[in-house]
Amino acid sequence: MATPEGVAADDTRRQIMEATFRALSEHGYSDLRVRDIGAEFEKSRTLIHYHFDGKHDLIASFLEYVIEQYEEPEADDPADPWATLSARLDQCLFGPDVGDFDHWERMTVYHELFAHARHDERHRAVFTDHYEQLRGNLTAVIEAGIEEGAFRKVDAESLAQLLTDVIHAARARRISLGHEDAPDQAREAVDAFVLDTLEPEN
Amino acid sequence: MATPEGVAADDTRRQIMEATFRALSEHGYSDLRVRDIGAEFEKSRTLIHYHFDGKHDLIASFLEYVIEQYEEPEADDPADPWATLSARLDQCLFGPDVGDFDHWERMTVYHELFAHARHDERHRAVFTDHYEQLRGNLTAVIEAGIEEGAFRKVDAESLAQLLTDVIHAARARRISLGHEDAPDQAREAVDAFVLDTLEPEN
C-alpha cells in the first residue's frame, strides 16, 4: 500500500516530469539546463537534485515517463484482428484520444530526443526498448490474427517492423518539415500497398 | 565558360562546405559556431563571412551541397523496371558506391539537421524539396514500369512516398539508435510485403 510519503514522492516526480516537458518544449534539448527545469517547477529546485543525478539522468527518466503514457493499449476486440490492427495503427499515427493530453507536443519532444540519442547510451537503450515494445505490440496483433486464420501466415515481426518504421517516418516528417498530412498519407499507403499482404489465400 | 576567378570561388565554396561538414561532425549543430568552421578551414575566416550571411545561411547552403552529391542517379537500364527500382532502393538505403565518400557520416549530419528543421523555415524548405526529389525519382521509376506493362497500375506517388518514408526511418534508426541492420531489415520487408503490389495481374 502506498504510504503518504510515497504518494508525495510520486507527485513530486510527476511535477518534475511536467516541468521538464515545459522546459524542453521551450528551450529544446541542446540548450536545456537543469535551472530551466527548476524555473518551470513550483517547488524548490533542490528537490530536482535530490531525485536526479544531473540532466542526462533526468532526461532518461523523462523519456520513460513519456513512453509510459503511451503504453495502455486500447481495449481490443479479439474477435476482429483487422479492426484491432487498424486501431493500433491509428493510435500510433494520430495519437490517443485523451482530452487535453497533447500528443503532438509530446511527440515533438520525443523526436528531438530521438535525434540526439546517438550521443547518450542510456537514452539510446530507452528508445530501443520502446521501439521493441511498439514492434512487439504490432507483432502480437498480427500473430493473433494468423492464429485465428484471419490473416495469411507471414513473418509477423518483419511486417511489424515495417509498420513501425513507416509510423516513425510519418511523425518525423510532420514534426520536422510541417507536413501536416504525413500521417494520413502513411495510413492510406499502408492500406493500399501493405495490408493486402495479410489477406488469406482463398 | 568558367573564368579563373569563378573556378577559385567554386573551390573556396567547396572548401568551406567540407570545413562545415567536419565542424558539424565534431560539434553537432546546436553547439556549432562559425568560428568552429573557421578552425576547420585552411584559408582566412573572413572568406566565410564574405560568402555567407551567418550560420543559418551557411547551413542552408551546406544542406544543398550535401543533397547535390546524392543527385546523380545510377545509369538505369530502362529495359528492366524491376532492376531499376531495386538499384534505387539500394542506393537510398545503403548509399552510393563512390570510394572515400562516407555515406553514413554525411547521413548522420543530414539527419541531425533534419531534426532541427522545424526551427528554421529555409532549412525546412530545402528538406521538403529534397523529400519531393527523392519521392519524384521513385515515382518516375514506378510510372515508367507501369507504362511498359512491367508493373501493375498503382498510385505511383503514394507508393513512392511509402518507400521514401521507410528509407528515412531505417536510416534514422541506424544513426540514432545504432541499429546497424535497420537498412537490411527495411529492404527485406519491402521485398516481402510491398513490392508484390507491383506484380501485374496475370
mmCIF file of C-alpha atoms in Angstrom:
data_model
loop_
_atom_site.group_PDB
_atom_site.id
_atom_site.type_symbol
_atom_site.label_atom_id
_atom_site.label_comp_id
_atom_site.label_asym_id
_atom_site.label_seq_id
_atom_site.Cartn_x
_atom_site.Cartn_y
_atom_site.Cartn_z
ATOM 1 C CA MET A 1 0.000 0.000 0.000
ATOM 2 C CA ALA A 2 1.313 3.449 -0.891
ATOM 3 C CA THR A 3 2.365 5.460 2.150
ATOM 4 C CA PRO A 4 1.529 9.179 2.300
ATOM 5 C CA GLU A 5 5.271 9.799 1.783
ATOM 6 C CA GLY A 6 5.262 7.530 -1.274
ATOM 7 C CA VAL A 7 2.294 9.362 -2.744
ATOM 8 C CA ALA A 8 4.004 12.719 -2.133
ATOM 9 C CA ALA A 9 7.213 11.494 -3.795
ATOM 10 C CA ASP A 10 5.249 10.211 -6.805
ATOM 11 C CA ASP A 11 3.525 13.553 -7.022
ATOM 12 C CA THR A 12 6.831 15.408 -6.896
ATOM 13 C CA ARG A 13 8.267 13.149 -9.582
ATOM 14 C CA ARG A 14 5.260 13.782 -11.803
ATOM 15 C CA GLN A 15 5.570 17.544 -11.267
ATOM 16 C CA ILE A 16 9.273 17.416 -12.163
ATOM 17 C CA MET A 17 8.427 15.468 -15.325
ATOM 18 C CA GLU A 18 5.813 18.017 -16.375
ATOM 19 C CA ALA A 19 8.283 20.860 -15.649
ATOM 20 C CA THR A 20 10.835 19.022 -17.819
ATOM 21 C CA PHE A 21 8.292 18.762 -20.615
ATOM 22 C CA ARG A 22 7.577 22.500 -20.496
ATOM 23 C CA ALA A 23 11.282 23.402 -20.344
ATOM 24 C CA LEU A 24 12.111 21.067 -23.258
ATOM 25 C CA SER A 25 9.282 22.495 -25.341
ATOM 26 C CA GLU A 26 10.540 25.997 -24.715
ATOM 27 C CA HIS A 27 14.331 25.611 -24.852
ATOM 28 C CA GLY A 28 14.933 22.417 -26.870
ATOM 29 C CA TYR A 29 17.249 19.723 -25.628
ATOM 30 C CA SER A 30 20.653 21.109 -26.613
ATOM 31 C CA ASP A 31 20.282 24.347 -24.700
ATOM 32 C CA LEU A 32 18.441 22.833 -21.742
ATOM 33 C CA ARG A 33 19.908 23.366 -18.265
ATOM 34 C CA VAL A 34 18.554 21.920 -15.020
ATOM 35 C CA ARG A 35 17.911 25.504 -13.910
ATOM 36 C CA ASP A 36 15.446 25.892 -16.844
ATOM 37 C CA ILE A 37 13.510 22.938 -15.465
ATOM 38 C CA GLY A 38 13.710 24.495 -11.990
ATOM 39 C CA ALA A 39 12.133 27.661 -13.392
ATOM 40 C CA GLU A 40 9.097 25.601 -14.530
ATOM 41 C CA PHE A 41 8.847 23.727 -11.202
ATOM 42 C CA GLU A 42 6.686 25.053 -8.398
ATOM 43 C CA LYS A 43 8.689 23.567 -5.548
ATOM 44 C CA SER A 44 12.344 24.006 -4.581
ATOM 45 C CA ARG A 45 14.943 23.220 -7.205
ATOM 46 C CA THR A 46 16.920 21.236 -4.615
ATOM 47 C CA LEU A 47 14.191 18.557 -4.902
ATOM 48 C CA ILE A 48 15.216 18.018 -8.544
ATOM 49 C CA HIS A 49 18.827 17.487 -7.479
ATOM 50 C CA TYR A 50 17.619 15.194 -4.700
ATOM 51 C CA HIS A 51 15.702 12.962 -7.166
ATOM 52 C CA PHE A 52 18.013 13.081 -10.197
ATOM 53 C CA ASP A 53 21.723 12.940 -10.836
ATOM 54 C CA GLY A 54 22.006 15.684 -13.447
ATOM 55 C CA LYS A 55 20.473 16.442 -16.828
ATOM 56 C CA HIS A 56 21.133 13.109 -18.544
ATOM 57 C CA ASP A 57 19.683 11.066 -15.673
ATOM 58 C CA LEU A 58 16.631 13.324 -15.556
ATOM 59 C CA ILE A 59 16.079 13.097 -19.319
ATOM 60 C CA ALA A 60 16.364 9.296 -19.270
ATOM 61 C CA SER A 61 13.589 9.213 -16.619
ATOM 62 C CA PHE A 62 11.598 11.749 -18.601
ATOM 63 C CA LEU A 63 11.753 9.523 -21.686
ATOM 64 C CA GLU A 64 10.450 6.598 -19.660
ATOM 65 C CA TYR A 65 7.666 8.841 -18.315
ATOM 66 C CA VAL A 66 6.575 9.989 -21.791
ATOM 67 C CA ILE A 67 6.656 6.428 -23.091
ATOM 68 C CA GLU A 68 4.622 5.061 -20.159
ATOM 69 C CA GLN A 69 1.813 7.430 -21.103
ATOM 70 C CA TYR A 70 1.513 5.628 -24.422
ATOM 71 C CA GLU A 71 1.589 2.143 -23.021
ATOM 72 C CA GLU A 72 -2.047 1.465 -22.260
ATOM 73 C CA PRO A 73 -3.430 -0.182 -25.356
ATOM 74 C CA GLU A 74 -6.977 0.455 -26.453
ATOM 75 C CA ALA A 75 -9.441 -2.213 -25.462
ATOM 76 C CA ASP A 76 -9.049 -4.761 -28.243
ATOM 77 C CA ASP A 77 -11.829 -6.781 -29.775
ATOM 78 C CA PRO A 78 -10.037 -10.108 -30.040
ATOM 79 C CA ALA A 79 -12.769 -11.308 -32.365
ATOM 80 C CA ASP A 80 -11.707 -8.917 -35.117
ATOM 81 C CA PRO A 81 -7.972 -8.854 -35.870
ATOM 82 C CA TRP A 82 -8.475 -6.389 -38.762
ATOM 83 C CA ALA A 83 -10.195 -3.858 -36.504
ATOM 84 C CA THR A 84 -7.571 -4.357 -33.799
ATOM 85 C CA LEU A 85 -4.677 -3.799 -36.226
ATOM 86 C CA SER A 86 -6.403 -0.754 -37.683
ATOM 87 C CA ALA A 87 -6.981 0.781 -34.240
ATOM 88 C CA ARG A 88 -3.315 0.234 -33.290
ATOM 89 C CA LEU A 89 -2.064 1.916 -36.447
ATOM 90 C CA ASP A 90 -4.400 4.864 -35.909
ATOM 91 C CA GLN A 91 -3.332 5.252 -32.313
ATOM 92 C CA CYS A 92 0.356 5.288 -33.290
ATOM 93 C CA LEU A 93 -0.130 7.648 -36.215
ATOM 94 C CA PHE A 94 -2.700 10.045 -34.814
ATOM 95 C CA GLY A 95 -2.273 9.735 -31.056
ATOM 96 C CA PRO A 96 -4.523 8.525 -28.291
ATOM 97 C CA ASP A 97 -7.791 10.325 -27.847
ATOM 98 C CA VAL A 98 -7.382 11.559 -24.278
ATOM 99 C CA GLY A 99 -8.608 15.092 -23.917
ATOM 100 C CA ASP A 100 -6.028 17.711 -23.065
ATOM 101 C CA PHE A 101 -3.067 15.368 -23.427
ATOM 102 C CA ASP A 102 -1.372 16.935 -26.435
ATOM 103 C CA HIS A 103 0.008 14.096 -28.498
ATOM 104 C CA TRP A 104 1.957 16.229 -30.963
ATOM 105 C CA GLU A 105 3.659 18.451 -28.404
ATOM 106 C CA ARG A 106 4.910 15.315 -26.678
ATOM 107 C CA MET A 107 5.890 13.647 -29.939
ATOM 108 C CA THR A 108 7.901 16.742 -30.874
ATOM 109 C CA VAL A 109 9.955 16.409 -27.709
ATOM 110 C CA TYR A 110 10.220 12.633 -28.263
ATOM 111 C CA HIS A 111 11.567 13.042 -31.801
ATOM 112 C CA GLU A 112 14.036 15.753 -30.782
ATOM 113 C CA LEU A 113 15.464 13.487 -28.079
ATOM 114 C CA PHE A 114 15.497 10.583 -30.570
ATOM 115 C CA ALA A 115 17.728 12.608 -32.896
ATOM 116 C CA HIS A 116 20.180 13.193 -30.022
ATOM 117 C CA ALA A 117 20.140 9.607 -28.765
ATOM 118 C CA ARG A 118 23.335 8.645 -30.564
ATOM 119 C CA HIS A 119 25.219 10.789 -28.044
ATOM 120 C CA ASP A 120 23.866 9.020 -24.961
ATOM 121 C CA GLU A 121 23.929 5.276 -24.467
ATOM 122 C CA ARG A 122 21.203 5.235 -21.818
ATOM 123 C CA HIS A 123 18.798 7.304 -23.917
ATOM 124 C CA ARG A 124 19.539 5.002 -26.861
ATOM 125 C CA ALA A 125 18.647 1.996 -24.685
ATOM 126 C CA VAL A 126 15.323 3.574 -23.646
ATOM 127 C CA PHE A 127 14.417 4.311 -27.278
ATOM 128 C CA THR A 128 15.424 0.826 -28.387
ATOM 129 C CA ASP A 129 13.246 -0.664 -25.631
ATOM 130 C CA HIS A 130 10.350 1.497 -26.770
ATOM 131 C CA TYR A 131 10.910 0.594 -30.418
ATOM 132 C CA GLU A 132 10.841 -3.095 -29.462
ATOM 133 C CA GLN A 133 7.712 -2.560 -27.404
ATOM 134 C CA LEU A 134 5.867 -0.864 -30.298
ATOM 135 C CA ARG A 135 7.044 -3.519 -32.742
ATOM 136 C CA GLY A 136 6.161 -6.224 -30.190
ATOM 137 C CA ASN A 137 2.600 -4.882 -29.762
ATOM 138 C CA LEU A 138 2.042 -4.979 -33.524
ATOM 139 C CA THR A 139 3.707 -8.391 -33.795
ATOM 140 C CA ALA A 140 1.306 -9.750 -31.160
ATOM 141 C CA VAL A 141 -1.733 -8.394 -33.028
ATOM 142 C CA ILE A 142 -0.525 -9.893 -36.320
ATOM 143 C CA GLU A 143 0.297 -13.260 -34.731
ATOM 144 C CA ALA A 144 -3.127 -13.405 -33.060
ATOM 145 C CA GLY A 145 -4.753 -12.764 -36.447
ATOM 146 C CA ILE A 146 -2.692 -15.514 -38.082
ATOM 147 C CA GLU A 147 -3.609 -17.872 -35.251
ATOM 148 C CA GLU A 148 -7.301 -17.230 -35.847
ATOM 149 C CA GLY A 149 -6.961 -17.638 -39.599
ATOM 150 C CA ALA A 150 -7.983 -14.038 -40.259
ATOM 151 C CA PHE A 151 -4.503 -13.204 -41.617
ATOM 152 C CA ARG A 152 -2.289 -15.090 -44.001
ATOM 153 C CA LYS A 153 0.832 -16.630 -42.427
ATOM 154 C CA VAL A 154 3.655 -14.061 -42.722
ATOM 155 C CA ASP A 155 6.816 -13.126 -40.792
ATOM 156 C CA ALA A 156 4.902 -11.099 -38.206
ATOM 157 C CA GLU A 157 7.950 -9.426 -36.687
ATOM 158 C CA SER A 158 9.285 -8.252 -40.040
ATOM 159 C CA LEU A 159 5.902 -6.824 -41.029
ATOM 160 C CA ALA A 160 5.547 -5.140 -37.610
ATOM 161 C CA GLN A 161 8.992 -3.579 -38.054
ATOM 162 C CA LEU A 162 7.996 -2.188 -41.472
ATOM 163 C CA LEU A 163 4.851 -0.658 -39.984
ATOM 164 C CA THR A 164 6.777 0.764 -37.012
ATOM 165 C CA ASP A 165 9.289 2.391 -39.375
ATOM 166 C CA VAL A 166 6.517 3.916 -41.505
ATOM 167 C CA ILE A 167 4.829 5.329 -38.399
ATOM 168 C CA HIS A 168 8.092 6.833 -37.162
ATOM 169 C CA ALA A 169 8.889 8.452 -40.518
ATOM 170 C CA ALA A 170 5.422 9.932 -40.940
ATOM 171 C CA ARG A 171 5.597 11.502 -37.484
ATOM 172 C CA ALA A 172 9.123 12.820 -38.140
ATOM 173 C CA ARG A 173 8.008 14.371 -41.425
ATOM 174 C CA ARG A 174 5.034 16.051 -39.800
ATOM 175 C CA ILE A 175 7.094 17.371 -36.886
ATOM 176 C CA SER A 176 10.314 18.395 -38.653
ATOM 177 C CA LEU A 177 9.007 19.532 -42.013
ATOM 178 C CA GLY A 178 5.467 20.576 -41.081
ATOM 179 C CA HIS A 179 3.849 18.055 -43.467
ATOM 180 C CA GLU A 180 0.549 18.002 -41.588
ATOM 181 C CA ASP A 181 -0.899 15.312 -43.834
ATOM 182 C CA ALA A 182 2.037 12.862 -43.469
ATOM 183 C CA PRO A 183 0.205 10.551 -41.000
ATOM 184 C CA ASP A 184 -2.887 10.440 -43.251
ATOM 185 C CA GLN A 185 -0.718 9.749 -46.306
ATOM 186 C CA ALA A 186 1.102 6.976 -44.442
ATOM 187 C CA ARG A 187 -2.170 5.395 -43.366
ATOM 188 C CA GLU A 188 -3.548 5.449 -46.920
ATOM 189 C CA ALA A 189 -0.361 3.961 -48.367
ATOM 190 C CA VAL A 190 -0.298 1.202 -45.743
ATOM 191 C CA ASP A 191 -3.922 0.353 -46.588
ATOM 192 C CA ALA A 192 -3.244 0.403 -50.327
ATOM 193 C CA PHE A 193 0.109 -1.356 -50.509
ATOM 194 C CA VAL A 194 0.886 -3.298 -47.328
ATOM 195 C CA LEU A 195 -2.165 -4.727 -45.583
ATOM 196 C CA ASP A 196 -3.159 -6.757 -48.652
ATOM 197 C CA THR A 197 -0.269 -8.996 -47.727
ATOM 198 C CA LEU A 198 -2.379 -10.235 -44.779
ATOM 199 C CA GLU A 199 -5.387 -11.290 -46.850
ATOM 200 C CA PRO A 200 -5.715 -15.064 -46.525
ATOM 201 C CA GLU A 201 -5.325 -17.011 -49.758
ATOM 202 C CA ASN A 202 -8.720 -18.308 -50.758
ATOM 203 C CA MET B 1 32.908 29.274 -69.700
ATOM 204 C CA ALA B 2 34.170 29.373 -66.124
ATOM 205 C CA THR B 3 36.621 32.190 -65.509
ATOM 206 C CA PRO B 4 39.721 31.535 -63.353
ATOM 207 C CA GLU B 5 38.043 33.711 -60.683
ATOM 208 C CA GLY B 6 34.867 31.619 -60.944
ATOM 209 C CA VAL B 7 36.852 28.412 -60.523
ATOM 210 C CA ALA B 8 38.668 29.857 -57.498
ATOM 211 C CA ALA B 9 35.359 30.936 -55.913
ATOM 212 C CA ASP B 10 33.858 27.479 -56.517
ATOM 213 C CA ASP B 11 36.917 25.926 -54.948
ATOM 214 C CA THR B 12 36.649 28.187 -51.904
ATOM 215 C CA ARG B 13 32.953 27.367 -51.581
ATOM 216 C CA ARG B 14 33.705 23.652 -51.729
ATOM 217 C CA GLN B 15 36.432 24.021 -49.090
ATOM 218 C CA ILE B 16 34.036 25.934 -46.814
ATOM 219 C CA MET B 17 31.430 23.180 -47.252
ATOM 220 C CA GLU B 18 33.940 20.470 -46.337
ATOM 221 C CA ALA B 19 35.065 22.520 -43.315
ATOM 222 C CA THR B 20 31.386 22.822 -42.319
ATOM 223 C CA PHE B 21 30.982 19.069 -42.608
ATOM 224 C CA ARG B 22 33.996 18.424 -40.341
ATOM 225 C CA ALA B 23 32.865 21.033 -37.790
ATOM 226 C CA LEU B 24 29.294 19.639 -37.743
ATOM 227 C CA SER B 25 30.586 16.087 -37.292
ATOM 228 C CA GLU B 26 32.704 17.204 -34.364
ATOM 229 C CA HIS B 27 30.477 19.730 -32.576
ATOM 230 C CA GLY B 28 26.919 18.879 -33.662
ATOM 231 C CA TYR B 29 24.561 21.541 -34.932
ATOM 232 C CA SER B 30 23.309 23.086 -31.692
ATOM 233 C CA ASP B 31 26.738 23.991 -30.409
ATOM 234 C CA LEU B 32 28.170 24.973 -33.781
ATOM 235 C CA ARG B 33 29.648 28.453 -34.163
ATOM 236 C CA VAL B 34 31.031 29.952 -37.364
ATOM 237 C CA ARG B 35 34.409 30.103 -35.618
ATOM 238 C CA ASP B 36 34.350 26.266 -35.347
ATOM 239 C CA ILE B 37 34.002 26.111 -39.117
ATOM 240 C CA GLY B 38 36.807 28.666 -39.433
ATOM 241 C CA ALA B 39 39.026 26.385 -37.361
ATOM 242 C CA GLU B 40 38.496 23.599 -39.953
ATOM 243 C CA PHE B 41 39.084 25.945 -42.912
ATOM 244 C CA GLU B 42 42.570 26.402 -44.345
ATOM 245 C CA LYS B 43 42.068 29.942 -45.620
ATOM 246 C CA SER B 44 41.074 33.117 -43.787
ATOM 247 C CA ARG B 45 37.847 33.043 -41.817
ATOM 248 C CA THR B 46 36.875 36.407 -43.341
ATOM 249 C CA LEU B 47 36.218 34.492 -46.592
ATOM 250 C CA ILE B 48 33.418 32.586 -44.826
ATOM 251 C CA HIS B 49 31.818 35.863 -43.780
ATOM 252 C CA TYR B 50 32.301 37.201 -47.325
ATOM 253 C CA HIS B 51 30.437 34.239 -48.843
ATOM 254 C CA PHE B 52 27.757 33.608 -46.179
ATOM 255 C CA ASP B 53 25.485 35.706 -44.032
ATOM 256 C CA GLY B 54 25.853 33.854 -40.731
ATOM 257 C CA LYS B 55 25.345 30.303 -39.514
ATOM 258 C CA HIS B 56 21.792 29.704 -40.819
ATOM 259 C CA ASP B 57 22.645 30.914 -44.335
ATOM 260 C CA LEU B 58 25.775 28.774 -44.367
ATOM 261 C CA ILE B 59 23.909 25.673 -43.155
ATOM 262 C CA ALA B 60 21.175 26.122 -45.777
ATOM 263 C CA SER B 61 23.889 26.151 -48.479
ATOM 264 C CA PHE B 62 25.577 23.198 -46.814
ATOM 265 C CA LEU B 63 22.347 21.200 -46.971
ATOM 266 C CA GLU B 64 22.042 21.947 -50.681
ATOM 267 C CA TYR B 65 25.683 20.885 -51.133
ATOM 268 C CA VAL B 66 25.175 17.550 -49.328
ATOM 269 C CA ILE B 67 21.992 16.868 -51.281
ATOM 270 C CA GLU B 68 23.607 17.676 -54.653
ATOM 271 C CA GLN B 69 26.126 14.915 -54.023
ATOM 272 C CA TYR B 70 23.277 12.408 -53.987
ATOM 273 C CA GLU B 71 21.557 13.703 -57.075
ATOM 274 C CA GLU B 72 23.294 11.804 -59.836
ATOM 275 C CA PRO B 73 21.226 8.700 -60.373
ATOM 276 C CA GLU B 74 22.901 5.460 -61.318
ATOM 277 C CA ALA B 75 22.789 4.649 -65.008
ATOM 278 C CA ASP B 76 19.394 2.984 -65.357
ATOM 279 C CA ASP B 77 18.577 0.090 -67.618
ATOM 280 C CA PRO B 78 15.251 1.326 -68.948
ATOM 281 C CA ALA B 79 14.540 -2.175 -70.234
ATOM 282 C CA ASP B 80 14.200 -3.568 -66.718
ATOM 283 C CA PRO B 81 11.997 -1.551 -64.353
ATOM 284 C CA TRP B 82 12.408 -4.142 -61.569
ATOM 285 C CA ALA B 83 16.213 -3.830 -61.638
ATOM 286 C CA THR B 84 15.983 -0.043 -61.814
ATOM 287 C CA LEU B 85 13.658 0.161 -58.808
ATOM 288 C CA SER B 86 15.832 -2.260 -56.864
ATOM 289 C CA ALA B 87 19.006 -0.244 -57.595
ATOM 290 C CA ARG B 88 17.297 2.980 -56.474
ATOM 291 C CA LEU B 89 16.163 1.457 -53.195
ATOM 292 C CA ASP B 90 19.636 0.083 -52.540
ATOM 293 C CA GLN B 91 21.274 3.400 -53.289
ATOM 294 C CA CYS B 92 18.948 5.225 -50.884
ATOM 295 C CA LEU B 93 19.271 2.627 -48.134
ATOM 296 C CA PHE B 94 22.937 1.733 -48.392
ATOM 297 C CA GLY B 95 24.481 4.770 -50.062
ATOM 298 C CA PRO B 96 26.214 5.315 -53.375
ATOM 299 C CA ASP B 97 29.337 3.328 -54.014
ATOM 300 C CA VAL B 98 31.817 6.156 -54.503
ATOM 301 C CA GLY B 99 35.098 5.350 -52.791
ATOM 302 C CA ASP B 100 36.058 7.564 -49.891
ATOM 303 C CA PHE B 101 32.780 9.467 -49.841
ATOM 304 C CA ASP B 102 31.452 8.346 -46.484
ATOM 305 C CA HIS B 103 27.711 7.947 -46.856
ATOM 306 C CA TRP B 104 26.918 7.379 -43.187
ATOM 307 C CA GLU B 105 28.962 10.252 -41.810
ATOM 308 C CA ARG B 106 27.098 12.551 -44.184
ATOM 309 C CA MET B 107 23.732 10.965 -43.425
ATOM 310 C CA THR B 108 24.372 11.487 -39.698
ATOM 311 C CA VAL B 109 24.796 15.207 -40.268
ATOM 312 C CA TYR B 110 21.772 15.223 -42.611
ATOM 313 C CA HIS B 111 19.506 13.564 -40.021
ATOM 314 C CA GLU B 112 20.690 15.825 -37.224
ATOM 315 C CA LEU B 113 19.851 18.892 -39.294
ATOM 316 C CA PHE B 114 16.516 17.291 -40.273
ATOM 317 C CA ALA B 115 15.559 17.039 -36.596
ATOM 318 C CA HIS B 116 16.272 20.765 -36.156
ATOM 319 C CA ALA B 117 14.494 21.852 -39.327
ATOM 320 C CA ARG B 118 11.279 22.804 -37.538
ATOM 321 C CA HIS B 119 13.161 25.793 -36.104
ATOM 322 C CA ASP B 120 14.252 27.202 -39.483
ATOM 323 C CA GLU B 121 11.902 27.816 -42.368
ATOM 324 C CA ARG B 122 14.624 27.865 -45.018
ATOM 325 C CA HIS B 123 16.124 24.574 -43.841
ATOM 326 C CA ARG B 124 12.620 23.079 -43.821
ATOM 327 C CA ALA B 125 12.139 24.216 -47.435
ATOM 328 C CA VAL B 126 15.439 22.592 -48.509
ATOM 329 C CA PHE B 127 14.470 19.285 -46.836
ATOM 330 C CA THR B 128 10.979 19.387 -48.330
ATOM 331 C CA ASP B 129 12.499 19.973 -51.805
ATOM 332 C CA HIS B 130 14.821 17.019 -51.245
ATOM 333 C CA TYR B 131 11.982 14.823 -49.990
ATOM 334 C CA GLU B 132 9.987 15.681 -53.118
ATOM 335 C CA GLN B 133 13.006 14.988 -55.297
ATOM 336 C CA LEU B 134 13.558 11.531 -53.757
ATOM 337 C CA ARG B 135 9.862 10.713 -53.967
ATOM 338 C CA GLY B 136 9.790 12.110 -57.519
ATOM 339 C CA ASN B 137 12.695 9.897 -58.628
ATOM 340 C CA LEU B 138 10.923 6.806 -57.307
ATOM 341 C CA THR B 139 7.594 7.941 -58.770
ATOM 342 C CA ALA B 140 9.246 8.271 -62.202
ATOM 343 C CA VAL B 141 10.703 4.753 -61.986
ATOM 344 C CA ILE B 142 7.332 3.283 -60.971
ATOM 345 C CA GLU B 143 5.447 5.200 -63.678
ATOM 346 C CA ALA B 144 7.931 4.071 -66.341
ATOM 347 C CA GLY B 145 7.397 0.464 -65.238
ATOM 348 C CA ILE B 146 3.609 0.853 -65.388
ATOM 349 C CA GLU B 147 3.935 2.410 -68.849
ATOM 350 C CA GLU B 148 5.905 -0.613 -70.057
ATOM 351 C CA GLY B 149 3.464 -3.061 -68.520
ATOM 352 C CA ALA B 150 6.116 -4.447 -66.148
ATOM 353 C CA PHE B 151 4.235 -3.082 -63.107
ATOM 354 C CA ARG B 152 0.567 -3.166 -62.241
ATOM 355 C CA LYS B 153 -1.207 0.206 -62.398
ATOM 356 C CA VAL B 154 -0.986 1.773 -58.920
ATOM 357 C CA ASP B 155 -0.909 5.285 -57.435
ATOM 358 C CA ALA B 156 2.811 5.731 -58.143
ATOM 359 C CA GLU B 157 3.256 8.821 -55.984
ATOM 360 C CA SER B 158 1.619 7.255 -52.945
ATOM 361 C CA LEU B 159 3.766 4.125 -53.265
ATOM 362 C CA ALA B 160 6.906 6.262 -53.758
ATOM 363 C CA GLN B 161 6.033 8.221 -50.614
ATOM 364 C CA LEU B 162 5.675 4.990 -48.617
ATOM 365 C CA LEU B 163 9.091 3.811 -49.825
ATOM 366 C CA THR B 164 10.687 7.213 -49.108
ATOM 367 C CA ASP B 165 9.309 7.131 -45.559
ATOM 368 C CA VAL B 166 10.605 3.596 -44.976
ATOM 369 C CA ILE B 167 14.072 4.599 -46.231
ATOM 370 C CA HIS B 168 14.130 7.648 -43.963
ATOM 371 C CA ALA B 169 13.071 5.679 -40.881
ATOM 372 C CA ALA B 170 15.599 2.896 -41.457
ATOM 373 C CA ARG B 171 18.420 5.427 -41.763
ATOM 374 C CA ALA B 172 17.228 7.303 -38.664
ATOM 375 C CA ARG B 173 17.101 4.068 -36.670
ATOM 376 C CA ARG B 174 20.614 3.103 -37.751
ATOM 377 C CA ILE B 175 22.028 6.551 -36.990
ATOM 378 C CA SER B 176 20.197 7.434 -33.771
ATOM 379 C CA LEU B 177 19.847 4.025 -32.131
ATOM 380 C CA GLY B 178 22.813 2.216 -33.680
ATOM 381 C CA HIS B 179 20.620 -0.473 -35.285
ATOM 382 C CA GLU B 180 23.227 -1.372 -37.910
ATOM 383 C CA ASP B 181 20.913 -3.841 -39.625
ATOM 384 C CA ALA B 182 17.960 -1.435 -39.994
ATOM 385 C CA PRO B 183 18.577 -0.764 -43.737
ATOM 386 C CA ASP B 184 18.854 -4.512 -44.441
ATOM 387 C CA GLN B 185 15.682 -5.193 -42.441
ATOM 388 C CA ALA B 186 13.853 -2.444 -44.309
ATOM 389 C CA ARG B 187 14.953 -3.816 -47.661
ATOM 390 C CA GLU B 188 13.810 -7.342 -46.760
ATOM 391 C CA ALA B 189 10.438 -6.106 -45.510
ATOM 392 C CA VAL B 190 9.870 -4.012 -48.646
ATOM 393 C CA ASP B 191 10.652 -7.051 -50.793
ATOM 394 C CA ALA B 192 8.387 -9.302 -48.730
ATOM 395 C CA PHE B 193 5.399 -7.028 -48.151
ATOM 396 C CA VAL B 194 5.351 -4.079 -50.552
ATOM 397 C CA LEU B 195 6.809 -4.831 -53.985
ATOM 398 C CA ASP B 196 4.293 -7.621 -54.623
ATOM 399 C CA THR B 197 1.816 -4.842 -55.110
ATOM 400 C CA LEU B 198 3.558 -4.073 -58.430
ATOM 401 C CA GLU B 199 3.238 -7.583 -59.866
ATOM 402 C CA PRO B 200 0.970 -7.367 -62.896
ATOM 403 C CA GLU B 201 -2.243 -9.381 -62.623
ATOM 404 C CA ASN B 202 -1.772 -12.493 -64.706
#
